[in-house]
mmCIF file of C-alpha atoms in Angstrom:
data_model
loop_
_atom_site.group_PDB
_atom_site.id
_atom_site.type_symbol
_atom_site.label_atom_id
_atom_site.label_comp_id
_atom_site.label_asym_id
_atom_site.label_seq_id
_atom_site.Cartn_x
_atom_site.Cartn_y
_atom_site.Cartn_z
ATOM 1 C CA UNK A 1 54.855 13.187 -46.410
ATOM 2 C CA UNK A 2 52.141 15.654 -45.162
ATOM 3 C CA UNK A 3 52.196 16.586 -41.695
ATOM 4 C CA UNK A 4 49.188 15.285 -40.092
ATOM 5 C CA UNK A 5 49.706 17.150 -36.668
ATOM 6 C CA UNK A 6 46.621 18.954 -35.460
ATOM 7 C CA UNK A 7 47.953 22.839 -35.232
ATOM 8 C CA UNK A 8 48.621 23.987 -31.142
ATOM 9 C CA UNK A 9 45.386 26.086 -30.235
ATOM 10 C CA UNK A 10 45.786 29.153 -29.564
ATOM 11 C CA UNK A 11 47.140 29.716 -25.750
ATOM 12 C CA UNK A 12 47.033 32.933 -25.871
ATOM 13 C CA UNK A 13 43.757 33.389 -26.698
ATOM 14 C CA UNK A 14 42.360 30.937 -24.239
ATOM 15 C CA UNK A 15 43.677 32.828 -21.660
ATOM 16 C CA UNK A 16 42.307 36.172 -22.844
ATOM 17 C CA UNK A 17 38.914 34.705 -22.607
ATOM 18 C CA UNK A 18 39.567 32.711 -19.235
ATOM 19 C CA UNK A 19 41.213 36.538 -17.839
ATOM 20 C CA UNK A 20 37.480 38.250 -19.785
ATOM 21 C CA UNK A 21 35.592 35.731 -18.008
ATOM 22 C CA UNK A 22 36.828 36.052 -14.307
ATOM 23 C CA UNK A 23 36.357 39.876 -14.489
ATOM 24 C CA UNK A 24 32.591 39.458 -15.624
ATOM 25 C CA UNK A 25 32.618 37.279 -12.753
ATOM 26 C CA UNK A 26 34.286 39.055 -10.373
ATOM 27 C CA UNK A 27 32.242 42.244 -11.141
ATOM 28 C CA UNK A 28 29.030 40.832 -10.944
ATOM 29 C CA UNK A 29 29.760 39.006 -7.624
ATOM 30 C CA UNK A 30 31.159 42.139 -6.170
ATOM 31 C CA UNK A 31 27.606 43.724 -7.084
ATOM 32 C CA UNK A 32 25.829 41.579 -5.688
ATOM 33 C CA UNK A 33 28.195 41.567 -2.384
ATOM 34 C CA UNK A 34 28.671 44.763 -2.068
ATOM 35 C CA UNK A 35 26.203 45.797 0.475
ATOM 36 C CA UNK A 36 27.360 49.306 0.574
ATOM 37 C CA UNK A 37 30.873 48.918 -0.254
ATOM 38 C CA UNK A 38 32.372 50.681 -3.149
ATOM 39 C CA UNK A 39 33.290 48.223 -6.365
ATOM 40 C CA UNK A 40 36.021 49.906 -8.308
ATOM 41 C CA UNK A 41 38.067 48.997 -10.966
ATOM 42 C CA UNK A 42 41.007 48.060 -8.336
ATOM 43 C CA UNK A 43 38.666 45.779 -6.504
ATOM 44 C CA UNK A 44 37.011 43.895 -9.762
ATOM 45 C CA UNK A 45 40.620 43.514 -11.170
ATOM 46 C CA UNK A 46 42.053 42.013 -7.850
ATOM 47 C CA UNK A 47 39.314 39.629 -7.293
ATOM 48 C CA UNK A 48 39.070 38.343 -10.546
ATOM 49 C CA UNK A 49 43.131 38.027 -10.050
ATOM 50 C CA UNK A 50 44.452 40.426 -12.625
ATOM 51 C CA UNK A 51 46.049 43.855 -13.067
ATOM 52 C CA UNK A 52 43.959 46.835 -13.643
ATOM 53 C CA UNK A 53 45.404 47.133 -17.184
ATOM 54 C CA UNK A 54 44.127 43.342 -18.295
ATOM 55 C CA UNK A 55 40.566 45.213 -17.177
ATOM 56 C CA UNK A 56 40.979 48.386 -18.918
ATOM 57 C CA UNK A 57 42.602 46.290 -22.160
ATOM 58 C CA UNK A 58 38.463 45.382 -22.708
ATOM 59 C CA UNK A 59 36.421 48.259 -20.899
ATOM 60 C CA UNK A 60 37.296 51.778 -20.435
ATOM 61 C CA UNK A 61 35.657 52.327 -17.311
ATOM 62 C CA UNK A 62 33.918 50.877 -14.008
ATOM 63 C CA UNK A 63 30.515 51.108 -15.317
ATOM 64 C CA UNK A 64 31.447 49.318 -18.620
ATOM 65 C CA UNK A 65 32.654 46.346 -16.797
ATOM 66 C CA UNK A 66 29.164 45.845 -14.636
ATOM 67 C CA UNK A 67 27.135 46.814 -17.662
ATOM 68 C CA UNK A 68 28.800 44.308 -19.724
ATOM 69 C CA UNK A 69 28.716 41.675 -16.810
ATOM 70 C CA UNK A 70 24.897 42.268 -16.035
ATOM 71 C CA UNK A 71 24.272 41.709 -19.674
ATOM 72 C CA UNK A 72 26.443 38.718 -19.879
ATOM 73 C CA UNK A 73 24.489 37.131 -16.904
ATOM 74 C CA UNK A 74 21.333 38.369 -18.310
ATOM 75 C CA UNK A 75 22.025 36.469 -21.933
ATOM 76 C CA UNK A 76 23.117 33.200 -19.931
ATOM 77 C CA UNK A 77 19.810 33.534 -17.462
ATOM 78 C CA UNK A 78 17.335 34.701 -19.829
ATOM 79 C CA UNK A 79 17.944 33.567 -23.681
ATOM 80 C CA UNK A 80 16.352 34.758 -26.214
ATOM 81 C CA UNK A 81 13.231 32.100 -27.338
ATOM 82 C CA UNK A 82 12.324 31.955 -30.903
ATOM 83 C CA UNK A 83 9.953 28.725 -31.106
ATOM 84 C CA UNK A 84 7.638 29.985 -33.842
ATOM 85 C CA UNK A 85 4.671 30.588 -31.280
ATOM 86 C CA UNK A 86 4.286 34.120 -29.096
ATOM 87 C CA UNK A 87 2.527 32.420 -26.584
ATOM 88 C CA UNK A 88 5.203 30.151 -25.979
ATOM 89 C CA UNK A 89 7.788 32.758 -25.973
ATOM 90 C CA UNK A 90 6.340 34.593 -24.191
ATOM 91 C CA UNK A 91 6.400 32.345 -20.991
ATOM 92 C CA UNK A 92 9.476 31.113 -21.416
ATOM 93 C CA UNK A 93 11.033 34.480 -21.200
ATOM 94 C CA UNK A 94 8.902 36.018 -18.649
ATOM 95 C CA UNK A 95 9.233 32.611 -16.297
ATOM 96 C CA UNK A 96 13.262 32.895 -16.968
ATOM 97 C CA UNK A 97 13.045 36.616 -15.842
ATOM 98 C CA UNK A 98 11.208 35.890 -12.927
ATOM 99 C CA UNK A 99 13.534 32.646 -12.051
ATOM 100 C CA UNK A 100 16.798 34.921 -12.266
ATOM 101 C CA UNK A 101 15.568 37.382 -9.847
ATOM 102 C CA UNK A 102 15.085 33.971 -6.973
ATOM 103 C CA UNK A 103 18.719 33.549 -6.947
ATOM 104 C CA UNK A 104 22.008 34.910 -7.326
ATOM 105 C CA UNK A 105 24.026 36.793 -8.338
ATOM 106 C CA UNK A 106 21.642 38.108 -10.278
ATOM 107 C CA UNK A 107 19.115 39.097 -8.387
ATOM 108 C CA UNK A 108 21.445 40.361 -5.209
ATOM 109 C CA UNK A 109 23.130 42.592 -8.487
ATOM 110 C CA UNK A 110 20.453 44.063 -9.537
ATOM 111 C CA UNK A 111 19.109 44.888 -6.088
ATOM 112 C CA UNK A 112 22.442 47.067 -5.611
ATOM 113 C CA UNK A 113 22.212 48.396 -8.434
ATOM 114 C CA UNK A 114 18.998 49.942 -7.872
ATOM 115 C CA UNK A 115 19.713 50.803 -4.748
ATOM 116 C CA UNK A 116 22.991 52.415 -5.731
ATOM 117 C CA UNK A 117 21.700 53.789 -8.538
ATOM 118 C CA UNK A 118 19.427 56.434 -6.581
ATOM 119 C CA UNK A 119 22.439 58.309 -5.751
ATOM 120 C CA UNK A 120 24.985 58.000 -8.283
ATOM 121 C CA UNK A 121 24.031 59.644 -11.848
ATOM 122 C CA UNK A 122 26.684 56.716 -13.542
ATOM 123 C CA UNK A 123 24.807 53.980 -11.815
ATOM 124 C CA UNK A 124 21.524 55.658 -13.441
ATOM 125 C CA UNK A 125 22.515 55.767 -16.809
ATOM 126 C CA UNK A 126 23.863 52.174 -16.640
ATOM 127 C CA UNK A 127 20.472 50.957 -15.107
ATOM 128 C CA UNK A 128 18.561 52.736 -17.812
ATOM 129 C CA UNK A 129 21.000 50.741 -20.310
ATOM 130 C CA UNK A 130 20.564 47.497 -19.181
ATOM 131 C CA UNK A 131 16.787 47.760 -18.976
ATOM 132 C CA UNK A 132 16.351 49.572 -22.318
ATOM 133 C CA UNK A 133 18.214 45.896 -23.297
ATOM 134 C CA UNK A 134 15.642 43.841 -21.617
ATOM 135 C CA UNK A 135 13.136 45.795 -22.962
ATOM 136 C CA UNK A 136 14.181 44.964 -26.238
ATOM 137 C CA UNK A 137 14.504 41.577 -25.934
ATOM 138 C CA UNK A 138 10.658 41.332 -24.943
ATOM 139 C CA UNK A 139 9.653 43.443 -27.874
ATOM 140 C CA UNK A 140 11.066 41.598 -30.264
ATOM 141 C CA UNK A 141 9.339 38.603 -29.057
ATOM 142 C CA UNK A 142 6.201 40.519 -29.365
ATOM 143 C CA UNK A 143 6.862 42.112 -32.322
ATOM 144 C CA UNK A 144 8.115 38.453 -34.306
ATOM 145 C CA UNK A 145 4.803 37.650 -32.724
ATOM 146 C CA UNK A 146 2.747 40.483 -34.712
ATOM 147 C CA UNK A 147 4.654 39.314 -37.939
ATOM 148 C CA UNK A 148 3.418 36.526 -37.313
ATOM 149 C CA UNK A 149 -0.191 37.983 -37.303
ATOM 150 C CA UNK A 150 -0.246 36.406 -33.527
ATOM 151 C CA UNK A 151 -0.725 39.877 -32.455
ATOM 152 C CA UNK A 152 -2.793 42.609 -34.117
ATOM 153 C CA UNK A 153 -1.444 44.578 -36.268
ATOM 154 C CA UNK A 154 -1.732 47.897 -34.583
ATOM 155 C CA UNK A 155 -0.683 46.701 -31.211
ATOM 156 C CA UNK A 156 1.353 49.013 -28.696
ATOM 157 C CA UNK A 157 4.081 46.450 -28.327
ATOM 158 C CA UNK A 158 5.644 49.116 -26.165
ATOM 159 C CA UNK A 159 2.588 49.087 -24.058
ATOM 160 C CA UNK A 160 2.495 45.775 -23.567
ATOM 161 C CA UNK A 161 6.345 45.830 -22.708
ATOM 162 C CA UNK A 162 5.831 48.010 -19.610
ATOM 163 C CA UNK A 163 3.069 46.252 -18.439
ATOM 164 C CA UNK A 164 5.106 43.349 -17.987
ATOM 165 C CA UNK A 165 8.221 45.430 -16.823
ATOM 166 C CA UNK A 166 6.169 46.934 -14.434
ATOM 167 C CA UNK A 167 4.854 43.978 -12.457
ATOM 168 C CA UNK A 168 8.342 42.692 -12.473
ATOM 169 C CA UNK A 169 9.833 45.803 -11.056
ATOM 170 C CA UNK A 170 6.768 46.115 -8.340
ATOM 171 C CA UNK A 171 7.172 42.725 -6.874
ATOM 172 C CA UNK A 172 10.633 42.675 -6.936
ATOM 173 C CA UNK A 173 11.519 45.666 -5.365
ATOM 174 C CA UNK A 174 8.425 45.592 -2.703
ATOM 175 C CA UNK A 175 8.530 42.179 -2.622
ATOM 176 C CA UNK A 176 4.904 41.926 -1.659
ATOM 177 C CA UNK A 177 3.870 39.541 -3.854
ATOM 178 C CA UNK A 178 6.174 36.170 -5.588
ATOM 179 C CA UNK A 179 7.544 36.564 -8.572
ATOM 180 C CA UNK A 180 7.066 32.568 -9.525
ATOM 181 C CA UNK A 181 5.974 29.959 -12.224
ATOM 182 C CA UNK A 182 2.051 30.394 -11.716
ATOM 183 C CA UNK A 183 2.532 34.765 -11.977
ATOM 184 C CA UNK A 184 4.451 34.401 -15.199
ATOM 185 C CA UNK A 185 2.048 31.902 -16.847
ATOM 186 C CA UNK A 186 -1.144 34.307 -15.257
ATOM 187 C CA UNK A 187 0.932 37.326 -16.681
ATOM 188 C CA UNK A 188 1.443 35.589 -19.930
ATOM 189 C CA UNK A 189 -2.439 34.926 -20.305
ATOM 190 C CA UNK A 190 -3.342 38.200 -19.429
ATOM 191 C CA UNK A 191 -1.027 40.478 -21.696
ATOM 192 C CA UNK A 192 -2.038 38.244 -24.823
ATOM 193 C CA UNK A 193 -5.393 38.063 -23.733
ATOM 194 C CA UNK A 194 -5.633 42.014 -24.099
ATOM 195 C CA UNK A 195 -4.192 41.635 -27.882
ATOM 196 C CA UNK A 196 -7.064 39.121 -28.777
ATOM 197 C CA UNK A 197 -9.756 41.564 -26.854
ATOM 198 C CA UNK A 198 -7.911 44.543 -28.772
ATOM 199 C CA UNK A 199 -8.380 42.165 -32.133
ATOM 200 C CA UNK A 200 -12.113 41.401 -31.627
ATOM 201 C CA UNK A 201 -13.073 45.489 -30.505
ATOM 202 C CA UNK A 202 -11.745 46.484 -34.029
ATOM 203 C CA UNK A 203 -14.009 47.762 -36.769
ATOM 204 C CA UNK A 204 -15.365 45.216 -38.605
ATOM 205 C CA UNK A 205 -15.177 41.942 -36.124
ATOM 206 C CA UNK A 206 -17.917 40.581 -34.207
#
């Protein structure tokens, strides 16, 4: 007879990613807590409930551990659209971007890490890491969207990358002005809107 018995999953593996998970976790709600306080390694590991060795068995440093958590939360706030029409993309990325920065822990993170970040070199170079990654998740939006022929050919995707980074970045760190629904729809409609004037002022097109 053949032994019908589904095989045992894997235990041990479940609790690797259950032990992964709580550290992301545990990192990114320190960040966002930390309101001057130091996160270490010693305090991620004990909040997320497990010795400094389970940490360092998956990151070999502090500022691994909050890069990889910012970019975990990042992935699960903002995914990556891919509906077939820039436009669309567009929106829904910029209007996730904007939503993640209402509420936390994402946007209390990210506020630290700014903060923090003006004094501490490490805390630099992991900010300019994690925003080189959202930057790259924009342009390749934009660029599918010039393969596409949705975007001129000779478009400065780049360009159009910081002029979306740097509204985000204005209102959220001023705060002067909301970072909501209508803004990323208006913000949508304007970037594109300079591709199709940029189109129609090339040689050639009336």
């Amino acid at each position: 007879m053949h032994d019908t018995r589904k095989p045992r999953p894997h235990t041990g593996r479940r609790r690797n990613e259950a032990a992964r998970r709580a550290i992301l976790d545990a990192a990114l709600g320190l960040l966002a807590d930390a309101d001057g306080a130091p996160v270490t390694v010693e305090t991620i590991a004990r909040a997320a409930g497990v010795g400094r060795q389970t940490l360092y068995r998956w990151w070999p440093s502090k500022g691994a551990v909050l890069l990889d958590a910012l970019l975990d939360r990042a992935a699960q706030d903002v995914p990556a659209p891919d509906t077939g029409s820039l436009r669309d993309d567009l929106r829904a990325l910029v209007t996730a971007t904007f939503d993640a920065a209402q509420r936390p822990p994402s946007g209390p993170a990210l506020r630290t890490l700014v903060r923090e970040a003006a004094g501490d070199p490490r805390l630099a170079e992991l900010l300019r890491t994690f925003t080189e990654s959202r930057r790259a998740a924009v342009r390749a939006v934009l660029e599918r969207g010039r393969e596409r022929g949705e975007l001129p050919a000779g478009q400065d995707v780049d360009l159009l990358v910081d002029q979306f980074y740097g509204l985000f970045w204005y209102r959220f760190l001023l705060g002067h002005a909301p970072l909501d629904r209508p803004t990323a729809l208006r913000l949508t409609d304007a970037l594109l809107g300079q591709a199709v004037a940029g189109r129609a002022s090339l040689p050639g097109r009336t």
